[in-house]
PDB file of N, CA and C in Angstrom:
ATOM      1  N   MET A   1       1.081  -1.434   0.119  1.00 49.00           N
ATOM      2  CA  MET A   1       0.155  -0.392   0.113  1.00 49.00           C
ATOM      3  C   MET A   1       0.766   1.156   0.167  1.00 49.00           C
ATOM      4  N   TRP A   2       0.965   2.125  -0.863  1.00 48.00           N
ATOM      5  CA  TRP A   2       1.243   3.671  -0.714  1.00 48.00           C
ATOM      6  C   TRP A   2       0.416   4.211  -0.201  1.00 48.00           C
ATOM      7  N   ALA A   3       1.119   5.095   0.508  1.00 50.00           N
ATOM      8  CA  ALA A   3       0.488   5.901   1.317  1.00 50.00           C
ATOM      9  C   ALA A   3       0.722   8.015   1.735  1.00 50.00           C
ATOM     10  N   LYS A   4       0.509   8.651   1.145  1.00 50.00           N
ATOM     11  CA  LYS A   4       1.234  10.244   1.176  1.00 50.00           C
ATOM     12  C   LYS A   4      -0.646  10.920   2.121  1.00 50.00           C
ATOM     13  N   PRO A   5      -0.743  12.162   2.252  1.00 49.00           N
ATOM     14  CA  PRO A   5      -1.254  12.630   3.049  1.00 49.00           C
ATOM     15  C   PRO A   5      -1.729  13.958   2.331  1.00 49.00           C
ATOM     16  N   LEU A   6      -2.969  13.841   2.609  1.00 49.00           N
ATOM     17  CA  LEU A   6      -3.425  15.696   2.174  1.00 49.00           C
ATOM     18  C   LEU A   6      -2.569  16.757   1.664  1.00 49.00           C
ATOM     19  N   ALA A   7      -2.357  17.231   1.240  1.00 48.00           N
ATOM     20  CA  ALA A   7      -2.635  18.925   1.712  1.00 48.00           C
ATOM     21  C   ALA A   7      -3.282  19.553   2.897  1.00 48.00           C
ATOM     22  N   SER A   8      -2.550  20.466   3.539  1.00 46.00           N
ATOM     23  CA  SER A   8      -3.144  21.203   4.332  1.00 46.00           C
ATOM     24  C   SER A   8      -3.494  22.396   5.184  1.00 46.00           C
ATOM     25  N   PRO A   9      -4.295  23.375   5.143  1.00 42.00           N
ATOM     26  CA  PRO A   9      -3.542  24.606   5.746  1.00 42.00           C
ATOM     27  C   PRO A   9      -2.334  25.060   6.600  1.00 42.00           C
ATOM     28  N   ALA A  10      -1.921  25.221   6.537  1.00 44.00           N
ATOM     29  CA  ALA A  10      -0.308  25.810   7.434  1.00 44.00           C
ATOM     30  C   ALA A  10      -0.902  25.967   9.022  1.00 44.00           C
ATOM     31  N   SER A  11      -2.149  27.172   8.969  1.00 41.00           N
ATOM     32  CA  SER A  11      -2.121  28.001   9.746  1.00 41.00           C
ATOM     33  C   SER A  11      -3.479  26.625  10.404  1.00 41.00           C
ATOM     34  N   ALA A  12      -4.127  25.216  10.402  1.00 41.00           N
ATOM     35  CA  ALA A  12      -4.367  24.223  11.197  1.00 41.00           C
ATOM     36  C   ALA A  12      -3.493  23.242  11.828  1.00 41.00           C
ATOM     37  N   PRO A  13      -4.162  23.566  13.163  1.00 43.00           N
ATOM     38  CA  PRO A  13      -3.044  22.806  13.953  1.00 43.00           C
ATOM     39  C   PRO A  13      -3.387  21.079  14.032  1.00 43.00           C
ATOM     40  N   GLY A  14      -2.000  20.235  14.275  1.00 47.00           N
ATOM     41  CA  GLY A  14      -2.956  19.469  13.229  1.00 47.00           C
ATOM     42  C   GLY A  14      -2.347  17.974  14.529  1.00 47.00           C
ATOM     43  N   PRO A  15      -2.283  17.143  15.345  1.00 50.00           N
ATOM     44  CA  PRO A  15      -2.812  16.155  15.904  1.00 50.00           C
ATOM     45  C   PRO A  15      -1.613  15.555  15.620  1.00 50.00           C
ATOM     46  N   SER A  16      -0.400  15.118  17.017  1.00 56.00           N
ATOM     47  CA  SER A  16       1.002  15.065  17.061  1.00 56.00           C
ATOM     48  C   SER A  16       0.891  13.397  17.047  1.00 56.00           C
ATOM     49  N   ALA A  17      -0.277  12.905  17.231  1.00 73.00           N
ATOM     50  CA  ALA A  17       0.250  11.581  16.666  1.00 73.00           C
ATOM     51  C   ALA A  17      -1.131  10.433  15.868  1.00 73.00           C
ATOM     52  N   THR A  18      -1.541   9.843  15.389  1.00 86.00           N
ATOM     53  CA  THR A  18      -2.717   9.177  14.919  1.00 86.00           C
ATOM     54  C   THR A  18      -2.865   7.537  14.817  1.00 86.00           C
ATOM     55  N   THR A  19      -4.017   7.395  14.688  1.00 91.00           N
ATOM     56  CA  THR A  19      -4.748   5.962  14.278  1.00 91.00           C
ATOM     57  C   THR A  19      -5.208   5.514  12.898  1.00 91.00           C
ATOM     58  N   VAL A  20      -4.845   5.127  12.045  1.00 89.00           N
ATOM     59  CA  VAL A  20      -5.130   4.780  10.533  1.00 89.00           C
ATOM     60  C   VAL A  20      -6.414   3.898  10.960  1.00 89.00           C
ATOM     61  N   ASN A  21      -6.894   3.386  10.136  1.00 92.00           N
ATOM     62  CA  ASN A  21      -7.922   2.321  10.508  1.00 92.00           C
ATOM     63  C   ASN A  21      -7.751   1.933   8.590  1.00 92.00           C
ATOM     64  N   TYR A  22      -7.555   0.091   9.035  1.00 92.00           N
ATOM     65  CA  TYR A  22      -7.003  -0.633   7.362  1.00 92.00           C
ATOM     66  C   TYR A  22      -7.654  -1.109   7.145  1.00 92.00           C
ATOM     67  N   GLN A  23      -8.404  -0.931   6.032  1.00 94.00           N
ATOM     68  CA  GLN A  23      -9.349  -2.677   5.817  1.00 94.00           C
ATOM     69  C   GLN A  23      -8.438  -3.584   5.476  1.00 94.00           C
ATOM     70  N   GLY A  24      -8.908  -4.315   4.439  1.00 93.00           N
ATOM     71  CA  GLY A  24      -8.288  -5.546   3.880  1.00 93.00           C
ATOM     72  C   GLY A  24      -9.253  -6.520   3.551  1.00 93.00           C
ATOM     73  N   LEU A  25      -9.085  -7.613   2.913  1.00 94.00           N
ATOM     74  CA  LEU A  25      -8.641  -9.033   2.242  1.00 94.00           C
ATOM     75  C   LEU A  25      -7.837  -9.865   2.479  1.00 94.00           C
ATOM     76  N   LEU A  26      -8.115 -11.393   2.390  1.00 95.00           N
ATOM     77  CA  LEU A  26      -7.106 -12.533   3.215  1.00 95.00           C
ATOM     78  C   LEU A  26      -8.073 -13.200   2.498  1.00 95.00           C
ATOM     79  N   ALA A  27      -7.068 -14.112   2.011  1.00 94.00           N
ATOM     80  CA  ALA A  27      -6.529 -15.139   0.796  1.00 94.00           C
ATOM     81  C   ALA A  27      -5.602 -16.553   1.080  1.00 94.00           C
ATOM     82  N   ASP A  28      -6.916 -17.807   0.664  1.00 91.00           N
ATOM     83  CA  ASP A  28      -5.300 -18.641   0.117  1.00 91.00           C
ATOM     84  C   ASP A  28      -4.353 -18.406  -0.394  1.00 91.00           C
ATOM     85  N   SER A  29      -3.520 -18.866  -0.956  1.00 88.00           N
ATOM     86  CA  SER A  29      -2.358 -18.876  -2.299  1.00 88.00           C
ATOM     87  C   SER A  29      -3.529 -19.434  -3.891  1.00 88.00           C
ATOM     88  N   GLY A  30      -4.691 -19.756  -3.878  1.00 93.00           N
ATOM     89  CA  GLY A  30      -5.514 -20.039  -4.953  1.00 93.00           C
ATOM     90  C   GLY A  30      -6.479 -19.067  -4.508  1.00 93.00           C
ATOM     91  N   GLY A  31      -6.350 -17.972  -4.221  1.00 93.00           N
ATOM     92  CA  GLY A  31      -6.459 -16.617  -3.898  1.00 93.00           C
ATOM     93  C   GLY A  31      -8.690 -17.175  -2.611  1.00 93.00           C
ATOM     94  N   ASN A  32      -8.719 -18.309  -2.369  1.00 95.00           N
ATOM     95  CA  ASN A  32     -10.353 -18.952  -1.670  1.00 95.00           C
ATOM     96  C   ASN A  32     -10.417 -18.612  -0.309  1.00 95.00           C
ATOM     97  N   PRO A  33     -10.664 -17.200  -0.325  1.00 96.00           N
ATOM     98  CA  PRO A  33     -11.381 -16.557   1.050  1.00 96.00           C
ATOM     99  C   PRO A  33     -11.742 -17.139   2.540  1.00 96.00           C
ATOM    100  N   LEU A  34     -10.869 -16.088   2.961  1.00 96.00           N
ATOM    101  CA  LEU A  34      -9.954 -16.870   4.759  1.00 96.00           C
ATOM    102  C   LEU A  34     -11.018 -16.381   5.705  1.00 96.00           C
ATOM    103  N   ASP A  35     -11.308 -17.577   6.927  1.00 97.00           N
ATOM    104  CA  ASP A  35     -11.883 -16.435   7.725  1.00 97.00           C
ATOM    105  C   ASP A  35     -10.961 -17.424   9.321  1.00 97.00           C
ATOM    106  N   GLY A  36     -11.436 -16.846  10.610  1.00 97.00           N
ATOM    107  CA  GLY A  36     -10.464 -17.244  11.111  1.00 97.00           C
ATOM    108  C   GLY A  36      -9.862 -16.201  11.721  1.00 97.00           C
ATOM    109  N   THR A  37      -8.926 -16.111  12.832  1.00 97.00           N
ATOM    110  CA  THR A  37      -8.233 -15.945  13.482  1.00 97.00           C
ATOM    111  C   THR A  37      -6.591 -14.824  13.173  1.00 97.00           C
ATOM    112  N   TYR A  38      -6.044 -14.729  13.224  1.00 97.00           N
ATOM    113  CA  TYR A  38      -4.682 -14.458  12.360  1.00 97.00           C
ATOM    114  C   TYR A  38      -3.902 -13.203  13.613  1.00 97.00           C
ATOM    115  N   GLY A  39      -1.944 -13.711  13.407  1.00 97.00           N
ATOM    116  CA  GLY A  39      -1.713 -12.795  13.159  1.00 97.00           C
ATOM    117  C   GLY A  39      -0.970 -11.959  12.268  1.00 97.00           C
ATOM    118  N   MET A  40      -1.879 -10.608  13.014  1.00 96.00           N
ATOM    119  CA  MET A  40      -1.092  -9.826  12.177  1.00 96.00           C
ATOM    120  C   MET A  40       0.639  -8.116  11.754  1.00 96.00           C
ATOM    121  N   THR A  41       0.980  -7.929  11.318  1.00 95.00           N
ATOM    122  CA  THR A  41       2.643  -7.250  11.677  1.00 95.00           C
ATOM    123  C   THR A  41       2.024  -6.208  10.741  1.00 95.00           C
ATOM    124  N   PHE A  42       1.857  -4.911  10.933  1.00 94.00           N
ATOM    125  CA  PHE A  42       2.807  -4.089  10.024  1.00 94.00           C
ATOM    126  C   PHE A  42       3.470  -3.150  10.546  1.00 94.00           C
ATOM    127  N   ALA A  43       3.846  -3.197   9.240  1.00 92.00           N
ATOM    128  CA  ALA A  43       5.050  -1.909   9.452  1.00 92.00           C
ATOM    129  C   ALA A  43       4.869  -0.096   8.126  1.00 92.00           C
ATOM    130  N   LEU A  44       5.581   0.536   8.279  1.00 92.00           N
ATOM    131  CA  LEU A  44       5.786   1.601   7.061  1.00 92.00           C
ATOM    132  C   LEU A  44       6.855   2.231   6.641  1.00 92.00           C
ATOM    133  N   TYR A  45       6.848   2.139   6.133  1.00 90.00           N
ATOM    134  CA  TYR A  45       8.243   2.511   5.178  1.00 90.00           C
ATOM    135  C   TYR A  45       8.339   3.063   3.761  1.00 90.00           C
ATOM    136  N   ASP A  46       9.605   4.330   3.844  1.00 88.00           N
ATOM    137  CA  ASP A  46       9.778   4.990   2.516  1.00 88.00           C
ATOM    138  C   ASP A  46      10.535   4.900   1.493  1.00 88.00           C
ATOM    139  N   ALA A  47      10.196   3.207   1.257  1.00 87.00           N
ATOM    140  CA  ALA A  47      10.671   3.267  -0.376  1.00 87.00           C
ATOM    141  C   ALA A  47       9.067   0.907  -0.559  1.00 87.00           C
ATOM    142  N   SER A  48       9.205   1.297  -1.718  1.00 85.00           N
ATOM    143  CA  SER A  48       8.330  -0.694  -2.761  1.00 85.00           C
ATOM    144  C   SER A  48       9.097  -1.225  -1.319  1.00 85.00           C
ATOM    145  N   THR A  49      10.551  -1.190  -2.299  1.00 84.00           N
ATOM    146  CA  THR A  49      11.547  -1.240  -1.581  1.00 84.00           C
ATOM    147  C   THR A  49      12.976  -1.199  -1.278  1.00 84.00           C
ATOM    148  N   GLY A  50      13.574  -2.117   0.216  1.00 85.00           N
ATOM    149  CA  GLY A  50      14.720  -1.172   0.368  1.00 85.00           C
ATOM    150  C   GLY A  50      14.607  -0.095   0.769  1.00 85.00           C
ATOM    151  N   GLY A  51      14.115   0.263   1.239  1.00 87.00           N
ATOM    152  CA  GLY A  51      12.963   1.069   2.027  1.00 87.00           C
ATOM    153  C   GLY A  51      12.975   1.125   3.865  1.00 87.00           C
ATOM    154  N   ASN A  52      13.458   2.293   3.826  1.00 92.00           N
ATOM    155  CA  ASN A  52      13.856   3.046   4.974  1.00 92.00           C
ATOM    156  C   ASN A  52      12.686   2.532   6.364  1.00 92.00           C
ATOM    157  N   LEU A  53      12.729   1.343   7.205  1.00 93.00           N
ATOM    158  CA  LEU A  53      11.306   1.653   8.128  1.00 93.00           C
ATOM    159  C   LEU A  53      10.790   3.228   8.590  1.00 93.00           C
ATOM    160  N   MET A  54       9.579   3.468   9.064  1.00 92.00           N
ATOM    161  CA  MET A  54       9.754   4.899   8.969  1.00 92.00           C
ATOM    162  C   MET A  54       8.294   4.732  10.572  1.00 92.00           C
ATOM    163  N   TRP A  55       7.992   3.677  10.625  1.00 93.00           N
ATOM    164  CA  TRP A  55       7.302   3.420  11.566  1.00 93.00           C
ATOM    165  C   TRP A  55       6.989   1.492  11.856  1.00 93.00           C
ATOM    166  N   GLY A  56       6.353   1.166  13.272  1.00 94.00           N
ATOM    167  CA  GLY A  56       6.822  -0.152  13.895  1.00 94.00           C
ATOM    168  C   GLY A  56       7.751  -1.006  13.814  1.00 94.00           C
ATOM    169  N   PRO A  57       7.862  -2.415  13.440  1.00 95.00           N
ATOM    170  CA  PRO A  57       6.355  -2.970  12.894  1.00 95.00           C
ATOM    171  C   PRO A  57       5.657  -2.997  14.779  1.00 95.00           C
ATOM    172  N   GLU A  58       3.971  -3.350  14.190  1.00 96.00           N
ATOM    173  CA  GLU A  58       3.738  -2.807  15.293  1.00 96.00           C
ATOM    174  C   GLU A  58       2.537  -4.424  15.175  1.00 96.00           C
ATOM    175  N   SER A  59       2.154  -5.282  15.771  1.00 97.00           N
ATOM    176  CA  SER A  59       1.408  -6.585  16.005  1.00 97.00           C
ATOM    177  C   SER A  59       0.005  -6.750  16.333  1.00 97.00           C
ATOM    178  N   HIS A  60      -0.619  -7.334  15.728  1.00 97.00           N
ATOM    179  CA  HIS A  60      -2.188  -6.988  16.512  1.00 97.00           C
ATOM    180  C   HIS A  60      -1.873  -8.648  16.127  1.00 97.00           C
ATOM    181  N   ALA A  61      -2.561  -9.989  17.395  1.00 96.00           N
ATOM    182  CA  ALA A  61      -2.108 -10.690  18.335  1.00 96.00           C
ATOM    183  C   ALA A  61      -2.700 -11.294  16.941  1.00 96.00           C
ATOM    184  N   ALA A  62      -4.019 -11.206  17.824  1.00 97.00           N
ATOM    185  CA  ALA A  62      -5.753 -11.951  17.242  1.00 97.00           C
ATOM    186  C   ALA A  62      -6.742 -10.869  15.955  1.00 97.00           C
ATOM    187  N   VAL A  63      -6.194 -11.013  15.404  1.00 97.00           N
ATOM    188  CA  VAL A  63      -7.399  -9.866  13.833  1.00 97.00           C
ATOM    189  C   VAL A  63      -8.488 -10.829  13.835  1.00 97.00           C
ATOM    190  N   PRO A  64      -9.790 -10.630  14.020  1.00 98.00           N
ATOM    191  CA  PRO A  64     -10.859 -11.523  13.115  1.00 98.00           C
ATOM    192  C   PRO A  64     -10.434 -11.231  11.809  1.00 98.00           C
ATOM    193  N   VAL A  65     -10.820 -12.291  11.361  1.00 97.00           N
ATOM    194  CA  VAL A  65     -10.738 -12.025   9.682  1.00 97.00           C
ATOM    195  C   VAL A  65     -12.594 -12.953   8.749  1.00 97.00           C
ATOM    196  N   SER A  66     -13.381 -12.399   8.845  1.00 97.00           N
ATOM    197  CA  SER A  66     -14.503 -13.302   7.791  1.00 97.00           C
ATOM    198  C   SER A  66     -14.858 -13.194   6.499  1.00 97.00           C
ATOM    199  N   GLU A  67     -15.238 -14.084   5.930  1.00 95.00           N
ATOM    200  CA  GLU A  67     -15.115 -14.031   4.538  1.00 95.00           C
ATOM    201  C   GLU A  67     -13.894 -13.128   4.064  1.00 95.00           C
ATOM    202  N   GLU A  68     -12.799 -13.244   5.071  1.00 96.00           N
ATOM    203  CA  GLU A  68     -11.979 -13.568   3.624  1.00 96.00           C
ATOM    204  C   GLU A  68     -12.046 -11.864   4.346  1.00 96.00           C
ATOM    205  N   LEU A  69     -12.754 -10.648   5.182  1.00 97.00           N
ATOM    206  CA  LEU A  69     -12.771  -9.133   6.051  1.00 97.00           C
ATOM    207  C   LEU A  69     -11.858  -9.155   7.252  1.00 97.00           C
ATOM    208  N   PHE A  70     -10.181  -7.991   7.186  1.00 97.00           N
ATOM    209  CA  PHE A  70     -10.956  -7.607   8.709  1.00 97.00           C
ATOM    210  C   PHE A  70     -10.344  -6.687   8.236  1.00 97.00           C
ATOM    211  N   SER A  71     -10.414  -5.645   9.317  1.00 96.00           N
ATOM    212  CA  SER A  71     -10.246  -3.976   9.321  1.00 96.00           C
ATOM    213  C   SER A  71      -8.849  -4.150  11.028  1.00 96.00           C
ATOM    214  N   VAL A  72      -8.078  -3.861  10.628  1.00 96.00           N
ATOM    215  CA  VAL A  72      -7.160  -3.159  11.825  1.00 96.00           C
ATOM    216  C   VAL A  72      -6.805  -1.346  12.329  1.00 96.00           C
ATOM    217  N   GLY A  73      -6.200  -1.242  13.022  1.00 94.00           N
ATOM    218  CA  GLY A  73      -6.197   0.658  13.805  1.00 94.00           C
ATOM    219  C   GLY A  73      -4.897   0.924  13.935  1.00 94.00           C
ATOM    220  N   LEU A  74      -4.443   0.525  12.925  1.00 94.00           N
ATOM    221  CA  LEU A  74      -2.550   1.053  12.558  1.00 94.00           C
ATOM    222  C   LEU A  74      -2.532   2.290  13.511  1.00 94.00           C
ATOM    223  N   GLY A  75      -1.487   1.366  14.796  1.00 94.00           N
ATOM    224  CA  GLY A  75      -1.200   2.418  15.207  1.00 94.00           C
ATOM    225  C   GLY A  75      -2.355   2.293  16.846  1.00 94.00           C
ATOM    226  N   SER A  76      -3.322   2.005  17.045  1.00 95.00           N
ATOM    227  CA  SER A  76      -4.039   1.492  18.254  1.00 95.00           C
ATOM    228  C   SER A  76      -3.080   1.020  18.860  1.00 95.00           C
ATOM    229  N   GLN A  77      -2.119   0.087  18.868  1.00 93.00           N
ATOM    230  CA  GLN A  77      -0.855  -0.590  19.364  1.00 93.00           C
ATOM    231  C   GLN A  77       0.536  -0.046  20.000  1.00 93.00           C
ATOM    232  N   THR A  78       0.705   1.602  19.152  1.00 89.00           N
ATOM    233  CA  THR A  78       1.811   1.845  19.747  1.00 89.00           C
ATOM    234  C   THR A  78       1.213   3.045  20.965  1.00 89.00           C
ATOM    235  N   SER A  79       1.964   2.675  21.327  1.00 88.00           N
ATOM    236  CA  SER A  79       2.464   3.850  22.668  1.00 88.00           C
ATOM    237  C   SER A  79       1.208   5.941  22.181  1.00 88.00           C
ATOM    238  N   GLY A  80       0.515   5.975  22.011  1.00 87.00           N
ATOM    239  CA  GLY A  80       1.025   7.647  21.076  1.00 87.00           C
ATOM    240  C   GLY A  80       0.510   7.570  19.829  1.00 87.00           C
ATOM    241  N   GLY A  81       0.442   5.983  18.808  1.00 91.00           N
ATOM    242  CA  GLY A  81      -0.305   6.151  17.943  1.00 91.00           C
ATOM    243  C   GLY A  81       1.093   6.025  16.384  1.00 91.00           C
ATOM    244  N   ILE A  82       1.002   6.516  15.798  1.00 93.00           N
ATOM    245  CA  ILE A  82       1.860   6.509  14.770  1.00 93.00           C
ATOM    246  C   ILE A  82       1.848   8.370  14.403  1.00 93.00           C
ATOM    247  N   PRO A  83       3.267   8.703  14.554  1.00 92.00           N
ATOM    248  CA  PRO A  83       3.088   9.958  14.828  1.00 92.00           C
ATOM    249  C   PRO A  83       2.696  10.785  13.114  1.00 92.00           C
ATOM    250  N   THR A  84       2.675  11.967  13.681  1.00 89.00           N
ATOM    251  CA  THR A  84       2.523  11.984  12.702  1.00 89.00           C
ATOM    252  C   THR A  84       4.179  12.497  11.277  1.00 89.00           C
ATOM    253  N   SER A  85       4.986  12.611  12.445  1.00 88.00           N
ATOM    254  CA  SER A  85       6.335  12.783  10.978  1.00 88.00           C
ATOM    255  C   SER A  85       6.137  11.693  10.267  1.00 88.00           C
ATOM    256  N   THR A  86       5.565  11.212  10.607  1.00 89.00           N
ATOM    257  CA  THR A  86       6.231   9.444  10.098  1.00 89.00           C
ATOM    258  C   THR A  86       5.070  10.112   8.814  1.00 89.00           C
ATOM    259  N   TRP A  87       4.152  10.573   8.370  1.00 86.00           N
ATOM    260  CA  TRP A  87       3.168  10.547   7.117  1.00 86.00           C
ATOM    261  C   TRP A  87       4.633  12.139   6.239  1.00 86.00           C
ATOM    262  N   ASN A  88       5.926  12.533   6.572  1.00 86.00           N
ATOM    263  CA  ASN A  88       5.687  13.572   5.862  1.00 86.00           C
ATOM    264  C   ASN A  88       6.630  12.082   4.586  1.00 86.00           C
ATOM    265  N   GLY A  89       6.420  12.343   2.933  1.00 86.00           N
ATOM    266  CA  GLY A  89       6.344  11.721   2.387  1.00 86.00           C
ATOM    267  C   GLY A  89       6.142  10.507   2.027  1.00 86.00           C
ATOM    268  N   ASP A  90       5.608  10.197   0.643  1.00 86.00           N
ATOM    269  CA  ASP A  90       5.128   8.521   0.684  1.00 86.00           C
ATOM    270  C   ASP A  90       5.535   7.861   1.544  1.00 86.00           C
ATOM    271  N   ARG A  91       5.076   6.281   1.885  1.00 89.00           N
ATOM    272  CA  ARG A  91       4.958   5.534   2.455  1.00 89.00           C
ATOM    273  C   ARG A  91       4.375   3.733   1.933  1.00 89.00           C
ATOM    274  N   TYR A  92       4.534   3.239   2.077  1.00 90.00           N
ATOM    275  CA  TYR A  92       5.068   1.846   1.673  1.00 90.00           C
ATOM    276  C   TYR A  92       4.373   0.977   2.779  1.00 90.00           C
ATOM    277  N   LEU A  93       3.130   0.357   3.194  1.00 91.00           N
ATOM    278  CA  LEU A  93       2.818   0.379   4.392  1.00 91.00           C
ATOM    279  C   LEU A  93       3.208  -1.452   3.973  1.00 91.00           C
ATOM    280  N   GLU A  94       3.145  -2.519   4.602  1.00 91.00           N
ATOM    281  CA  GLU A  94       4.227  -4.232   4.642  1.00 91.00           C
ATOM    282  C   GLU A  94       3.279  -4.603   6.557  1.00 91.00           C
ATOM    283  N   ILE A  95       2.424  -6.049   5.519  1.00 93.00           N
ATOM    284  CA  ILE A  95       2.032  -6.622   5.809  1.00 93.00           C
ATOM    285  C   ILE A  95       2.492  -8.229   6.538  1.00 93.00           C
ATOM    286  N   THR A  96       2.364  -8.865   7.330  1.00 94.00           N
ATOM    287  CA  THR A  96       2.715  -9.820   7.629  1.00 94.00           C
ATOM    288  C   THR A  96       2.495 -10.498   8.365  1.00 94.00           C
ATOM    289  N   VAL A  97       1.997 -11.964   7.560  1.00 95.00           N
ATOM    290  CA  VAL A  97       0.532 -12.500   8.320  1.00 95.00           C
ATOM    291  C   VAL A  97       0.499 -13.695   9.301  1.00 95.00           C
ATOM    292  N   GLY A  98       0.722 -14.368  10.256  1.00 90.00           N
ATOM    293  CA  GLY A  98       1.261 -16.190   9.733  1.00 90.00           C
ATOM    294  C   GLY A  98       3.323 -16.120   9.697  1.00 90.00           C
ATOM    295  N   GLY A  99       3.563 -14.740  10.075  1.00 90.00           N
ATOM    296  CA  GLY A  99       5.434 -15.494   9.886  1.00 90.00           C
ATOM    297  C   GLY A  99       5.117 -15.395   7.407  1.00 90.00           C
ATOM    298  N   GLU A 100       4.326 -14.720   6.826  1.00 91.00           N
ATOM    299  CA  GLU A 100       4.537 -14.425   5.823  1.00 91.00           C
ATOM    300  C   GLU A 100       4.626 -13.256   5.184  1.00 91.00           C
ATOM    301  N   THR A 101       5.364 -12.026   4.518  1.00 91.00           N
ATOM    302  CA  THR A 101       5.047 -10.683   3.699  1.00 91.00           C
ATOM    303  C   THR A 101       4.449 -11.095   2.987  1.00 91.00           C
ATOM    304  N   LEU A 102       3.331 -10.343   2.822  1.00 85.00           N
ATOM    305  CA  LEU A 102       2.179  -9.717   1.395  1.00 85.00           C
ATOM    306  C   LEU A 102       2.943  -8.762   0.816  1.00 85.00           C
ATOM    307  N   ILE A 103       2.933  -8.696  -0.331  1.00 68.00           N
ATOM    308  CA  ILE A 103       2.966  -7.678  -1.069  1.00 68.00           C
ATOM    309  C   ILE A 103       1.338  -7.594  -1.569  1.00 68.00           C
ATOM    310  N   SER A 104       1.219  -5.597  -0.995  1.00 56.00           N
ATOM    311  CA  SER A 104      -0.182  -4.780  -1.763  1.00 56.00           C
ATOM    312  C   SER A 104      -0.012  -4.342  -2.899  1.00 56.00           C
ATOM    313  N   SER A 105      -0.017  -3.803  -3.120  1.00 46.00           N
ATOM    314  CA  SER A 105      -0.185  -3.235  -4.712  1.00 46.00           C
ATOM    315  C   SER A 105      -0.330  -0.999  -4.026  1.00 46.00           C
ATOM    316  N   PRO A 106       0.611  -1.133  -4.838  1.00 50.00           N
ATOM    317  CA  PRO A 106       0.809   0.997  -4.287  1.00 50.00           C
ATOM    318  C   PRO A 106      -0.869   1.386  -4.034  1.00 50.00           C
ATOM    319  N   VAL A 107      -0.945   1.468  -3.021  1.00 43.00           N
ATOM    320  CA  VAL A 107      -2.674   2.839  -2.383  1.00 43.00           C
ATOM    321  C   VAL A 107      -2.208   4.213  -2.007  1.00 43.00           C
ATOM    322  N   PRO A 108      -2.900   5.015  -2.848  1.00 48.00           N
ATOM    323  CA  PRO A 108      -2.821   6.345  -1.633  1.00 48.00           C
ATOM    324  C   PRO A 108      -3.689   6.416  -0.641  1.00 48.00           C
ATOM    325  N   VAL A 109      -3.518   6.824   0.345  1.00 47.00           N
ATOM    326  CA  VAL A 109      -4.013   6.809   1.394  1.00 47.00           C
ATOM    327  C   VAL A 109      -3.771   8.033   1.911  1.00 47.00           C
ATOM    328  N   ALA A 110      -5.370   8.770   2.814  1.00 47.00           N
ATOM    329  CA  ALA A 110      -5.062  10.623   3.361  1.00 47.00           C
ATOM    330  C   ALA A 110      -5.880   9.969   4.160  1.00 47.00           C
ATOM    331  N   ARG A 111      -4.721  10.706   5.369  1.00 45.00           N
ATOM    332  CA  ARG A 111      -5.016  10.182   6.698  1.00 45.00           C
ATOM    333  C   ARG A 111      -5.987  11.491   7.822  1.00 45.00           C
TER     334      ARG A 111
END
């Protein structure tokens, strides 16, 4: 996933940290929807490959998945959430499920 903040007015005060709701679909290697509870880890990088770690990793030990749909609050397991300085520039989300790192296409996300 690719993330870049929307421009905001310079005079508008912003929070010092954020929590971002992330929803995804989880399927097996054959494309079959998964159900159950899965351990997931999330991290933000500044490049799609070989980038610098900008935030995380943040672990969510028991993410419920129903008919392949899941939702997590990124920053909810990190004291103070995700620092807003993390969003300075393009960001790419790395998701690991059960020890396997998943690849996702760049997708713009507004915070």
